[in-house]
Coordinates of C-alpha atoms and ligand atoms in Angstrom, one line a residue:
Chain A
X1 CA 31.0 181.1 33.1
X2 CA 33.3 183.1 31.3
X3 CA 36.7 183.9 33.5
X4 CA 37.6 187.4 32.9
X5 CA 40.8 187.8 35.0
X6 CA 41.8 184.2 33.5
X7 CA 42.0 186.2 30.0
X8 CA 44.5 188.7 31.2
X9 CA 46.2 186.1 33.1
X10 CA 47.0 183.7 29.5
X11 CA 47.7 186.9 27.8
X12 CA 50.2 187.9 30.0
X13 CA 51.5 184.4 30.8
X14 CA 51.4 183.2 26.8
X15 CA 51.9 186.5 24.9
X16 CA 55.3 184.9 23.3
X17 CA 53.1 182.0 21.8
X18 CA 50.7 185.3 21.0
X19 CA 53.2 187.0 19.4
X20 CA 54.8 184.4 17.4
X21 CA 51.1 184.2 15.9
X22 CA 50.8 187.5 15.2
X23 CA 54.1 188.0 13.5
X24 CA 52.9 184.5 11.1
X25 CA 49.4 186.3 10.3
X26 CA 51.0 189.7 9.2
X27 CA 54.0 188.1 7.3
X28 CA 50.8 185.7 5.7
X29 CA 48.8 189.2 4.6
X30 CA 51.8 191.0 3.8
X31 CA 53.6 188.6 1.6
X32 CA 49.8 187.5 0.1
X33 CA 49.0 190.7 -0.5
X34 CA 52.2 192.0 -2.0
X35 CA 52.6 188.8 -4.6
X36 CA 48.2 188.8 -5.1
X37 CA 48.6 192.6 -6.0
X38 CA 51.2 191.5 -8.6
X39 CA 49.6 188.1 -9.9
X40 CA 46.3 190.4 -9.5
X41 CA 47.3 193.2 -11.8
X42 CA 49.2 190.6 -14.7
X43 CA 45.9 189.0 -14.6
X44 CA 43.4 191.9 -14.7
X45 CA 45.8 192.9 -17.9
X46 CA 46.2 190.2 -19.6
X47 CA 41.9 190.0 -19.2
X48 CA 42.4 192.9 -22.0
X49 CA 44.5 191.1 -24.2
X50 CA 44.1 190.2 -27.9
X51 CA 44.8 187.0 -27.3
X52 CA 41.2 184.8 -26.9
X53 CA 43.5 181.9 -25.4
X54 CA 45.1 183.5 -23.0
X55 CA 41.9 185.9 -22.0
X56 CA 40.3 182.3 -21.4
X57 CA 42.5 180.9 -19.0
X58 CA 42.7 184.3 -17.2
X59 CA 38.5 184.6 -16.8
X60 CA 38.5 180.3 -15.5
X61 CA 41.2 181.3 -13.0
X62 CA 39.1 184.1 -12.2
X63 CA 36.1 182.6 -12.1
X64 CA 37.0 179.2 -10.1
X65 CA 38.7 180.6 -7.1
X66 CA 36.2 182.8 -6.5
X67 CA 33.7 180.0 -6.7
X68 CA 35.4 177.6 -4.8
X69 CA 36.2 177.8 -0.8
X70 CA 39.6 179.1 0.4
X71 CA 40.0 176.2 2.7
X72 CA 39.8 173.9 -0.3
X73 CA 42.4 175.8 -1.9
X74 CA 44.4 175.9 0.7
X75 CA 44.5 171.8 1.2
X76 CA 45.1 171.1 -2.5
X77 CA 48.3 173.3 -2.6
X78 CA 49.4 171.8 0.8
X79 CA 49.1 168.5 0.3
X80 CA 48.9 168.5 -3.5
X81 CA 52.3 170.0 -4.0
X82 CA 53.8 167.2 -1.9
X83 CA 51.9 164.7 -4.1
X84 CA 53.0 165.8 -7.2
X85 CA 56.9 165.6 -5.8
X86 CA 57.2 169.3 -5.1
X87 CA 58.7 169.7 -1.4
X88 CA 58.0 172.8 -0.2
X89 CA 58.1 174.3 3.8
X90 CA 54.7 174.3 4.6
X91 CA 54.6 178.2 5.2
X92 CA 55.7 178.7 1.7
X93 CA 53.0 176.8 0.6
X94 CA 50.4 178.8 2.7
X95 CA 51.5 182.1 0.9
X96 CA 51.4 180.2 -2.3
X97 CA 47.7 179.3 -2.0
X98 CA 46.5 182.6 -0.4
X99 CA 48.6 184.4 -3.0
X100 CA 46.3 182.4 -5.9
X101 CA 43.0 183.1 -4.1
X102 CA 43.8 186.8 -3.4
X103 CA 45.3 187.4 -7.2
X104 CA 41.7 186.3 -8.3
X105 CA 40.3 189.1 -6.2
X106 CA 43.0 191.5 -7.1
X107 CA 42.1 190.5 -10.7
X108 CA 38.4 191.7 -10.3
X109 CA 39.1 194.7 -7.9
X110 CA 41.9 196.2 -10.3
X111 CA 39.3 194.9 -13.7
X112 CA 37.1 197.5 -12.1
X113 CA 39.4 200.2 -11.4
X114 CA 40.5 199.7 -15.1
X115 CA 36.7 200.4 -16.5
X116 CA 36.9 203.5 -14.4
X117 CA 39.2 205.1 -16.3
X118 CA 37.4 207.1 -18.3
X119 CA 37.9 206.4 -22.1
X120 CA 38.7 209.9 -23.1
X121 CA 42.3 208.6 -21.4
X122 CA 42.8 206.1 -23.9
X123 CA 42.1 208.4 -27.1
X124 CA 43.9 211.0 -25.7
X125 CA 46.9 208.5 -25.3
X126 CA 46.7 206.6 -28.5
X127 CA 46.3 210.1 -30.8
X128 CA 49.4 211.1 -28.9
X129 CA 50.6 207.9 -30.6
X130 CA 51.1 205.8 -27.7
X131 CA 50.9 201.9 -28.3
X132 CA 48.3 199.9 -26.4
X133 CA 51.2 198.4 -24.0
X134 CA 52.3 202.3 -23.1
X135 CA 48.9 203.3 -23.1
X136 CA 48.0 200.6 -20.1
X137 CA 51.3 201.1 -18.6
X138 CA 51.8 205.0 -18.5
X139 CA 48.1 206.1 -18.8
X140 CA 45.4 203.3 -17.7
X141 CA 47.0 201.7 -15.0
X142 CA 48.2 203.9 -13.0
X143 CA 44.8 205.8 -12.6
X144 CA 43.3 202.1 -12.0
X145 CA 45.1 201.6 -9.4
X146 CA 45.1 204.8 -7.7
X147 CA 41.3 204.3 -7.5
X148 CA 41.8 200.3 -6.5
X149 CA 44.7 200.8 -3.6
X150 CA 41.7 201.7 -0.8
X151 CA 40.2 198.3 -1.6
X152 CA 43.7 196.5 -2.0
X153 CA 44.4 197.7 1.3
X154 CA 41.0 196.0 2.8
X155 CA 42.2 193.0 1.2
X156 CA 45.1 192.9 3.5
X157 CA 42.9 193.5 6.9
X158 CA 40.5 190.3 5.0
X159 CA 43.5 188.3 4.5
X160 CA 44.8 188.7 8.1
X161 CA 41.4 187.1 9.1
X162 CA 40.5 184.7 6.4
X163 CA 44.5 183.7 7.3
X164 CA 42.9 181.9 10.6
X165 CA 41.8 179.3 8.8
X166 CA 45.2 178.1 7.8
X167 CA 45.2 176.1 11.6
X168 CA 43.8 173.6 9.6
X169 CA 47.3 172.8 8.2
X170 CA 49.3 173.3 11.3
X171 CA 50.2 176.4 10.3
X172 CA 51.4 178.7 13.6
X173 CA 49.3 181.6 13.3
X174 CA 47.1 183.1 15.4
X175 CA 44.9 181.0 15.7
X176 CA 46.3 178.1 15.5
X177 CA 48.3 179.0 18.5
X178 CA 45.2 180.3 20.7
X179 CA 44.0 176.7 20.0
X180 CA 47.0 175.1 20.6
X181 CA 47.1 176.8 23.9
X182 CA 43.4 176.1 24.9
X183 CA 43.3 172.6 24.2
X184 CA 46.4 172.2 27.0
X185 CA 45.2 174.5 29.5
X186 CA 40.8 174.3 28.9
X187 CA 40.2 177.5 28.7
X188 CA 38.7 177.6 25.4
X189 CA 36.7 180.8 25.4
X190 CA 39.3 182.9 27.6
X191 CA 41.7 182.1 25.1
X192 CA 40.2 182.3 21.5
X193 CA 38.3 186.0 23.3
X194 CA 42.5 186.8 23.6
X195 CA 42.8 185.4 20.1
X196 CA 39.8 187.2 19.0
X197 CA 40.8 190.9 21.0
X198 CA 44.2 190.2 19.5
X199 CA 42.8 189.7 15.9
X200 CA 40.3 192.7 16.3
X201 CA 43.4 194.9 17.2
X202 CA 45.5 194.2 13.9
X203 CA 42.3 194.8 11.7
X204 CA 41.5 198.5 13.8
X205 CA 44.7 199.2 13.6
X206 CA 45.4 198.2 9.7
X207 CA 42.2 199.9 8.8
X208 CA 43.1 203.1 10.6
X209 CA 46.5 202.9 9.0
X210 CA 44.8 202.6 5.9
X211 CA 42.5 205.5 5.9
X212 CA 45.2 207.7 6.7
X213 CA 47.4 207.0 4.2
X214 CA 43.9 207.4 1.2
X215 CA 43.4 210.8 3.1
X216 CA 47.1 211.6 3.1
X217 CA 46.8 210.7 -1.1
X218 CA 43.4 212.2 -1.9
X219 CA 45.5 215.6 -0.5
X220 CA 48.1 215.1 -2.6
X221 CA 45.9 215.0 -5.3
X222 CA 44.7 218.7 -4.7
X223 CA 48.1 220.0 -3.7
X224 CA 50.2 221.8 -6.7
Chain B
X1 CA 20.9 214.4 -53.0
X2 CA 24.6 214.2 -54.8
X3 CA 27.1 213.7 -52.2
X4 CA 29.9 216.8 -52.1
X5 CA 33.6 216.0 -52.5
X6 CA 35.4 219.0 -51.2
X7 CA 38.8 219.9 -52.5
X8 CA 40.4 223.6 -51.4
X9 CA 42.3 222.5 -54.8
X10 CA 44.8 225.1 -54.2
X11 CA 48.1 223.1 -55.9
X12 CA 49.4 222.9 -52.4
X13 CA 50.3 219.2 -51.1
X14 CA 47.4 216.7 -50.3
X15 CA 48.0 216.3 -46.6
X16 CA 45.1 213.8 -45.9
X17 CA 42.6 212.2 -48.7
X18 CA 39.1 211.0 -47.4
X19 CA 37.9 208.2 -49.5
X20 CA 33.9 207.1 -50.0
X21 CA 34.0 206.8 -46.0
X22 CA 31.4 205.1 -44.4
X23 CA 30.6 203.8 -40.6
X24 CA 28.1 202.4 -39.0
X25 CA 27.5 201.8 -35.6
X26 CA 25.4 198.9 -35.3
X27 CA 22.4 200.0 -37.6
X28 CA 22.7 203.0 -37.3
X29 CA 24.9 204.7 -40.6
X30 CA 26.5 207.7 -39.2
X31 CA 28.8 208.5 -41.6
X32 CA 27.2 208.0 -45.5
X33 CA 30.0 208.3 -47.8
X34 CA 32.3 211.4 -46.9
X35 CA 34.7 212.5 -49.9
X36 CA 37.5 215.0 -49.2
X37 CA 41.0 216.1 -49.1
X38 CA 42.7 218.5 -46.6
X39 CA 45.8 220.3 -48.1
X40 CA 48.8 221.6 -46.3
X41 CA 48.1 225.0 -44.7
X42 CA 44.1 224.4 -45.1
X43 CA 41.8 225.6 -41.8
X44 CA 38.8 223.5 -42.6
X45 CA 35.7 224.4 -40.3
X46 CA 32.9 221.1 -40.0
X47 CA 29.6 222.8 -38.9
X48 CA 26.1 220.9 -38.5
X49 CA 23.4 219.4 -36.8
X50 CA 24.2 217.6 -33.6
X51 CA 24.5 213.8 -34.9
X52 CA 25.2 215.0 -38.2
X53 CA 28.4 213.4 -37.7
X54 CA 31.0 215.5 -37.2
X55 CA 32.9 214.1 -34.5
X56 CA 32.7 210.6 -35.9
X57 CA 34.3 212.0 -39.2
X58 CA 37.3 213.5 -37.3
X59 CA 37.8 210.8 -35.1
X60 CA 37.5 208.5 -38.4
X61 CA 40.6 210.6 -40.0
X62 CA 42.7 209.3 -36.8
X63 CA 41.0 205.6 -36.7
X64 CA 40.0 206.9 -32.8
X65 CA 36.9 205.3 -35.0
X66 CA 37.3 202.0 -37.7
X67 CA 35.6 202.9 -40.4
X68 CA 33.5 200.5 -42.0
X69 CA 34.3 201.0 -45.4
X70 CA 36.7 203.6 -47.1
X71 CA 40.3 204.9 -46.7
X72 CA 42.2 207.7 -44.9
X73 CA 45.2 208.5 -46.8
X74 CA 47.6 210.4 -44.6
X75 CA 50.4 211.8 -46.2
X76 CA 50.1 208.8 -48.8
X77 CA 50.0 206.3 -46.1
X78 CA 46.8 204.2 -45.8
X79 CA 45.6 204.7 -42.7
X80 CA 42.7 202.0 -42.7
X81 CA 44.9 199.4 -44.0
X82 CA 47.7 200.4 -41.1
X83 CA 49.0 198.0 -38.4
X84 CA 48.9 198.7 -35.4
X85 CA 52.7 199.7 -34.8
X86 CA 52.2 202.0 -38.0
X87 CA 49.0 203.7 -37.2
X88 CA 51.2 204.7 -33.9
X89 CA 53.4 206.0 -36.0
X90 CA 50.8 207.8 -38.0
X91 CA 49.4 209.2 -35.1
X92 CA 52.1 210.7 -33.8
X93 CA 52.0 213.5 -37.0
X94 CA 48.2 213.9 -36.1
X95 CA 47.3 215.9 -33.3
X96 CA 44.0 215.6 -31.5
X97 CA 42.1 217.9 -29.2
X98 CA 39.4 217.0 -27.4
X99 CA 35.8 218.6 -26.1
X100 CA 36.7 217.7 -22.5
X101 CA 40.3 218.2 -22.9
X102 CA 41.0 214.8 -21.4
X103 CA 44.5 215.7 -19.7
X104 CA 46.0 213.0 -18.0
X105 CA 45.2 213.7 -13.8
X106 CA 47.8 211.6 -12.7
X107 CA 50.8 213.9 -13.9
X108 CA 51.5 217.4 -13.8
X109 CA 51.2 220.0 -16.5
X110 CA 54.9 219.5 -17.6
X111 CA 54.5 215.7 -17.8
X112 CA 51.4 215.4 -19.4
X113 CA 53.5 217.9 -22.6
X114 CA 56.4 215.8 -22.3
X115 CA 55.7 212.5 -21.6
X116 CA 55.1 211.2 -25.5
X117 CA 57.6 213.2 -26.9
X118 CA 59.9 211.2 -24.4
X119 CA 58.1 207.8 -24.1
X120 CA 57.1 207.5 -27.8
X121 CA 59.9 209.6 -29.8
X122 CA 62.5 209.0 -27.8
X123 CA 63.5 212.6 -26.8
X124 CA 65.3 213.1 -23.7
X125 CA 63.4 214.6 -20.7
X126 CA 66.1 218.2 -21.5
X127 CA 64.9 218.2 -25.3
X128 CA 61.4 216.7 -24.6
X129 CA 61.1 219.8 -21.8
X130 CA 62.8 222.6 -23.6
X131 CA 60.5 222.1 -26.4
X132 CA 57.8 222.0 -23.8
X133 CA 58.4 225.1 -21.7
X134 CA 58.7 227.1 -25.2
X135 CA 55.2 225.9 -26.1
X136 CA 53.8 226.6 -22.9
X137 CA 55.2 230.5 -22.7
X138 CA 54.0 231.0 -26.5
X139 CA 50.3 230.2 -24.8
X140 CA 51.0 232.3 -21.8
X141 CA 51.0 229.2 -19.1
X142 CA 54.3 228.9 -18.3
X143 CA 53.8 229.7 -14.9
X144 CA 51.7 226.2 -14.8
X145 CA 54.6 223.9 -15.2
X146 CA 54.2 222.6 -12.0
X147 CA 50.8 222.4 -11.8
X148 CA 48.3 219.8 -11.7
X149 CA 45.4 219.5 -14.5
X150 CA 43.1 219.6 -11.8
X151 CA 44.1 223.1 -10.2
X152 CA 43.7 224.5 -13.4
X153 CA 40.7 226.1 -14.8
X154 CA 39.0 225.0 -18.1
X155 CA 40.5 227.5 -20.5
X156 CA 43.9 227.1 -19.0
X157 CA 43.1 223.0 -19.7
X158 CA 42.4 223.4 -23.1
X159 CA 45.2 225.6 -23.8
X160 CA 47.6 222.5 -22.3
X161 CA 45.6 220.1 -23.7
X162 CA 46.7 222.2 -27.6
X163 CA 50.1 222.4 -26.1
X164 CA 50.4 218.5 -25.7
X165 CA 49.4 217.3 -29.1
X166 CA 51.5 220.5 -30.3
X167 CA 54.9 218.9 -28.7
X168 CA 54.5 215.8 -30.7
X169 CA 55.6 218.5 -33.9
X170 CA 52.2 217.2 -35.6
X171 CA 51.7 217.9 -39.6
X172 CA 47.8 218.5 -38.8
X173 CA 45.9 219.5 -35.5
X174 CA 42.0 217.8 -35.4
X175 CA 39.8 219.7 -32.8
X176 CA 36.8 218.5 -31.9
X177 CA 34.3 221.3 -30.2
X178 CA 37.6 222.6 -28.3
X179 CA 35.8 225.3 -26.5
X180 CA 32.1 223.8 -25.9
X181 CA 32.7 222.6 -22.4
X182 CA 34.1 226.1 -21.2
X183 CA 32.5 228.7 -19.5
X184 CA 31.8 231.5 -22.1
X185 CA 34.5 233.8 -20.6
X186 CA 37.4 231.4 -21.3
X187 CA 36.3 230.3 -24.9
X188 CA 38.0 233.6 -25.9
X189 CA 41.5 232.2 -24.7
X190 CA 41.5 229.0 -26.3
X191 CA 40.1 230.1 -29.9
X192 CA 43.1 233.2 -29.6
X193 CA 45.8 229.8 -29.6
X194 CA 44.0 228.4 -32.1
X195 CA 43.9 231.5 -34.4
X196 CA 47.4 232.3 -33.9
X197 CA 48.3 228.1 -34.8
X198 CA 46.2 228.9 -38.5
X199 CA 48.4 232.2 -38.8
X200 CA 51.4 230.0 -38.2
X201 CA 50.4 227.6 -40.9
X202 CA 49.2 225.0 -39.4
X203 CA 46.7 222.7 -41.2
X204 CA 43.6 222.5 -39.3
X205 CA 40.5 220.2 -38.8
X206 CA 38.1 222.5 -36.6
X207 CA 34.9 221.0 -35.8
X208 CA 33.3 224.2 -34.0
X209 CA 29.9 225.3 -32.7
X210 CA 31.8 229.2 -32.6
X211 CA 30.7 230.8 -36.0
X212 CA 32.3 233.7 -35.8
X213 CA 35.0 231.6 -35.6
X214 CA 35.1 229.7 -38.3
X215 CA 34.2 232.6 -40.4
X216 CA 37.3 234.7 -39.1
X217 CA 40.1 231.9 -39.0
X218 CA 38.6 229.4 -41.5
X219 CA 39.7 229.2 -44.9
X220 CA 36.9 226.8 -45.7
X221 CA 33.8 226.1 -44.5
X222 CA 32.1 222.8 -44.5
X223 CA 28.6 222.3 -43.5
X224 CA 27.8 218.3 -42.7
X225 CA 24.1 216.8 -42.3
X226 CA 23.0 213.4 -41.9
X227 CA 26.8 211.8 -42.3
X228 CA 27.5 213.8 -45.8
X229 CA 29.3 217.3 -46.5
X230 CA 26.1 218.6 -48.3
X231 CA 28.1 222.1 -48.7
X232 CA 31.6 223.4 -48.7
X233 CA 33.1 226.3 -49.4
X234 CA 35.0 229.8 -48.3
X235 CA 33.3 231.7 -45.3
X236 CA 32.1 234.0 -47.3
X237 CA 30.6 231.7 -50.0
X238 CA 29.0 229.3 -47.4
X239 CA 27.4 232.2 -44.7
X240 CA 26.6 234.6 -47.1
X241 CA 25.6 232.9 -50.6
X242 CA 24.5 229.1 -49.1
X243 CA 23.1 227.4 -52.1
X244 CA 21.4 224.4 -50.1
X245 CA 18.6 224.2 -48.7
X246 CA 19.6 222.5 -45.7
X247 CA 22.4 224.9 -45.0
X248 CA 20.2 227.4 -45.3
X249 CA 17.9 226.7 -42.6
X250 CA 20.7 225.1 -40.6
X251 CA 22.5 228.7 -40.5
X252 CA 19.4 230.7 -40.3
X253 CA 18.9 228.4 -36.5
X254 CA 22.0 229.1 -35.3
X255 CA 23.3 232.9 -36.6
Ligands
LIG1 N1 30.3 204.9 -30.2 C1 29.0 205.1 -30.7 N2 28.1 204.1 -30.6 C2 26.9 204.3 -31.1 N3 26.4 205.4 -31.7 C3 27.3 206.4 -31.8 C4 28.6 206.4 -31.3 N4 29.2 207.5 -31.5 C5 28.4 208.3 -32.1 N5 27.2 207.7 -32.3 C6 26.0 208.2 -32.9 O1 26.4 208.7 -34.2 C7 25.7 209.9 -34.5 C8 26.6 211.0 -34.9 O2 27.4 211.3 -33.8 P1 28.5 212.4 -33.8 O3 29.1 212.5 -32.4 O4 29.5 212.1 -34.9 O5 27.7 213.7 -34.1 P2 28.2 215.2 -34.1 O6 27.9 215.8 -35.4 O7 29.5 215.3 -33.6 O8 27.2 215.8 -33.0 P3 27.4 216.9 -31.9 O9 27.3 218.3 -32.5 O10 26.3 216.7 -30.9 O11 28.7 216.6 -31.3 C9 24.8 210.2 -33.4 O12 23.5 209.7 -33.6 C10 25.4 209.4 -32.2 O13 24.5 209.0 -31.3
LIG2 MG1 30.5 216.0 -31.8

C-alpha cells in the first residue's frame, strides 16, 4: 500500500536533498537550452550554406542524434571524454551531451521556422541589395525565430524531464536524488510520487511561464 | 511571328539593355527571347495575358530570376555575368516593388525605410532617417513613422513599400502589379505616388493591370504574350492603332 502521510513526511524531512535536485535539473535545461538554441541556430544556417561539405556534416549531425537514444549520448560523452584524455567535471559533461542532442532539435525546429518565412522576405531584401549573410541575419532569422521561441521554450520543460535520465551517470539531479533517498529509506513509490509531484511542478509552472510571455509577444505584435 | 525589340530610341542614355533573354522553368519556356532597352527618364508599361510573362521578365532585369540564357546590361554592367557581391551592388540602384508589398513585419515603418540605406550603404541612422522622414511626408505618411506594417492598411503598405526601395536613391523603380492586391478604393493612392515619381523623372518598369494608367503616365506601352513583346509603342499608338492581332483581341477583353 501506498503511504500517503509518508510522502509529506520525506518531503518535509528531505526537501534540502529535493532542492539540491531541483536547482541541478533547471541549471541542466537552462544552460542546455541556452547553448542548444545557439549550436541549434549555427546549424540550421549553415544547413543553407553554399558549401555541400559543410551542409553534409550539418544534415549527419542532424540526422544521427535524432536517430540514436539520448542515454547513449549521454554515456559516450561521459565516459568517452575521459577516454580520449579530456578531464572534465562530470556536470560539465552532462550539459555538453544534452547541449549536442538538443542543438540537433534546435536545428530542425529553427529549419522549420526558417521555411516559414515567406519568400517575398528574401526578394524584398536582396532587391534592396542586401547580401545573403544580411539577408539571414536582419531579415530571415529573426522572423524564424519569432515563430520558433514557443517551441524552443517546450524544449526547455522536455529537457527538464528527459534530464532525469542523467542518474544513470551519478549525476545529482532530481532523480537521481529521489533514488538515492529511496534506496536508504525503502520507500520507493512515496518518494519517486515526491520526485514525480516535484517534476510535474517545474514543467506546469515553466509551461505557464511560457504561454504568458508568447501572449505577452503576440500583443506586442499588434501594438503601435 | 518576328520577335519585337523595343527601343524608345530617344538619344537619351541606355539605362538597362535586355539581351535575347530567355528562361525556362523546368520545361516550361516562359520567357522566349525578350529584346529591349529602357532609357533614362522612360515609364515603360508591360501589359498581357496572365502567364504571358511579365513578372518573370521584371524580376529577370533584377536576377530576382537567373535567366537561362541572355544578358541584362545595367548601366553597362553585366548583370548575368555579376558576382554575387556586385549584383548587391547593382541592386542597390534598382528598386523593386512588389504585388504583396512584402514589408518586413518584424520592424516598424521607419526601420523597414531605413534599415538598407544604414546596413548596406553605410548611412548613419540621422542621414539614413532624415532622408527617410522626407520621403515619407512627400507620400503623406509621415504620421506612420512609428507604426507597424501590420497596423497599416494596404494602400498605406504600398506607399511604404515605394518609400523603401525609393531611400536606396535607385536609378530605376521595377513595379510589379503594385496595386492588384488592394481594395479598389486605395489603388487611387498608390498609382497618385507613382505618377508623381514619372513627373519627377524617374525611369520606370510598370507592369500594371490599371489601363488607364498606363495610358495616362506611360510613355510607352508594351504589350507581352507567350514570353515575347509582340507590340510596343506610345499609349496612343498601342490602344488606339494596335497593329497585332493578338493585341487586338487582348485589349478588346480587357477595355
Ligand atoms: N518559379 C516558378 N516556377 C515554375 N513556373 C513558374 C515560376 N514562376 C512563374 N512560372 C510560370 O511562368 C509563367 C509566366 O509567369 P509570370 O508570373 O511571369 O506571368 P505574368 O505575365 O506575370 O502573369 P500574371 O498577370 O498572372 O501575373 C506562368 O505559366 C507561371 O506559372
Ligand atoms: Mg505577374
Amino acid at each position: 500500500m501506498i503511504n500517503l502521510g509518508k510522502i509529506w513526511e520525506i518531503f518535509i524531512t528531505k526537501y534540502p536533498a529535493f532542492l539540491q535536485g531541483v536547482g541541478i535539473t533547471l541549471e541542466l535545461a537552462f544552460f542546455t537550452v541556452l547553448f542548444g538554441s545557439v549550436l541549434g541556430l549555427t546549424v540550421a544556417v549553415f544547413r543553407h550554406t553554399s558549401i555541400a561539405p559543410l551542409r553534409w556534416l550539418m544534415n549527419a549531425y542532424v540526422a544521427f542524434i535524432r536517430g540514436t537514444p539520448l542515454l547513449v549520448q549521454v554515456l559516450l560523452i561521459v565516459y568517452g571524454l575521459p577516454q580520449m584524455g579530456v578531464r572534465l567535471p562530470r556536470l560539465t559533461m552532462c550539459v555538453i551531451a544534452l547541449v549536442i542532442n538538443c542543438g540537433a532539435y534546435m536545428a530542425e525546429l529553427i529549419r522549420s521556422g526558417l521555411q516559414s518565412v515567406e519568400r517575398g522576405q528574401r526578394e524584398a531584401a536582396e532587391s534592396l541589395g542586401m547580401s545573403g549573410a544580411q539577408t539571414m541575419l536582419y531579415i530571415i532569422l529573426p522572423q524564424a525565430i519569432k515563430v520558433t521561441l514557443p517551441a524552443m521554450g517546450n524544449e526547455f520543460v522536455a529537457i527538464i524531464k528527459e534530464s532525469s535520465i542523467l542518474y544513470a551517470v551519478g549525476v545529482y539531479e532530481l532523480t537521481y536524488q529521489a533514488y538515492k533517498l529511496a534506496s536508504v529509506n525503502y520507500y520507493y513509490i512515496e518518494t519517486l510520487i515526491v520526485a514525480a509531484l516535484i517534476y510535474f511542478a517545474l514543467t506546469y509552472a515553466a509551461t505557464g511561464l511560457l504561454s504568458l510571455l508568447e501572449r505577452r509577444m503576440r500583443r506586442a505584435d499588434t501594438s503601435v | 511571328m518576328p520577335t519585337q525589340a523595343f527601343d524608345s530610341g530617344s538619344g537619351r542614355d541606355v539605362l538597362i539593355e535586355i539581351d535575347d533573354l530567355h528562361k525556362s522553368f523546368g520545361k516550361l519556356e516562359v520567357l522566349k527571347g525578350v529584346n529591349m532597352r529602357v532609357r533614362k527618364g522612360d515609364v515603360l508599361v508591360l501589359i498581357g495575358p496572365s502567364g504571358s510573362g511579365k513578372s518573370t521578365l521584371l524580376r529577370s532585369v533584377n536576377l530576382l530570376e537567373k535567366p537561362t540564357s541572355g544578358r541584362i546590361i545595367f548601366e553597362g554592367n553585366d548583370m548575368t555575368a555579376a558576382g554575387k557581391k556586385e549584383l548587391s551592388t547593382l541592386r542597390q540602384r534598382m528598386g523593386m516593388v512588389f504585388q504583396q508589398f512584402n514589408l518586413f513585419p518584424h520592424y516598424k515603418v521607419k526601420d523597414n525605410i531605413t534599415i538598407s540605406p544604414r546596413r548596406v550603404r553605410g548611412l548613419t541612422k540621422e542621414d539614413a532617417e532624415e532622408k527617410a522622414r522626407r520621403l515619407l511626408e512627400r507620400v503623406g505618411l509621415i504620421d506612420k513613422w512609428e507604426a507597424w506594417p501590420q497596423n497599416l492598411s494596404g494602400g498605406q503598405r504600398q506607399r511604404v513599400a515605394i518609400v523603401r526601395a525609393l531611400a536606396m536613391d535607385p536609378d530605376v523603380m521595377l513595379f510589379d502589379e503594385p496595386t492588384s492586391a488592394l481594395d479598389p478604393e486605395m489603388v487611387g493612392e498608390v498609382l497618385d505616388v507613382m505618377r508623381q515619381l514619372a513627373n519627377d523623372g524617374m525611369t520606370m518598369m510598370v507592369v500594371t493591370h490599371e489601363m488607364r494608367f498606363a495610358r495616362e503616365v506611360g510613355d510607352y506601352v508594351l504589350f507581352m504574350d507567350d514570353g515575347q513583346i509582340i507590340e510596343a509603342g506610345t499609349p496612343e499608338q498601342l490602344f488606339d492603332h494596335p497593329q497585332n492581332k493578338r493585341t487586338q483581341d487582348f485589349l478588346r477583353k480587357v477595355l
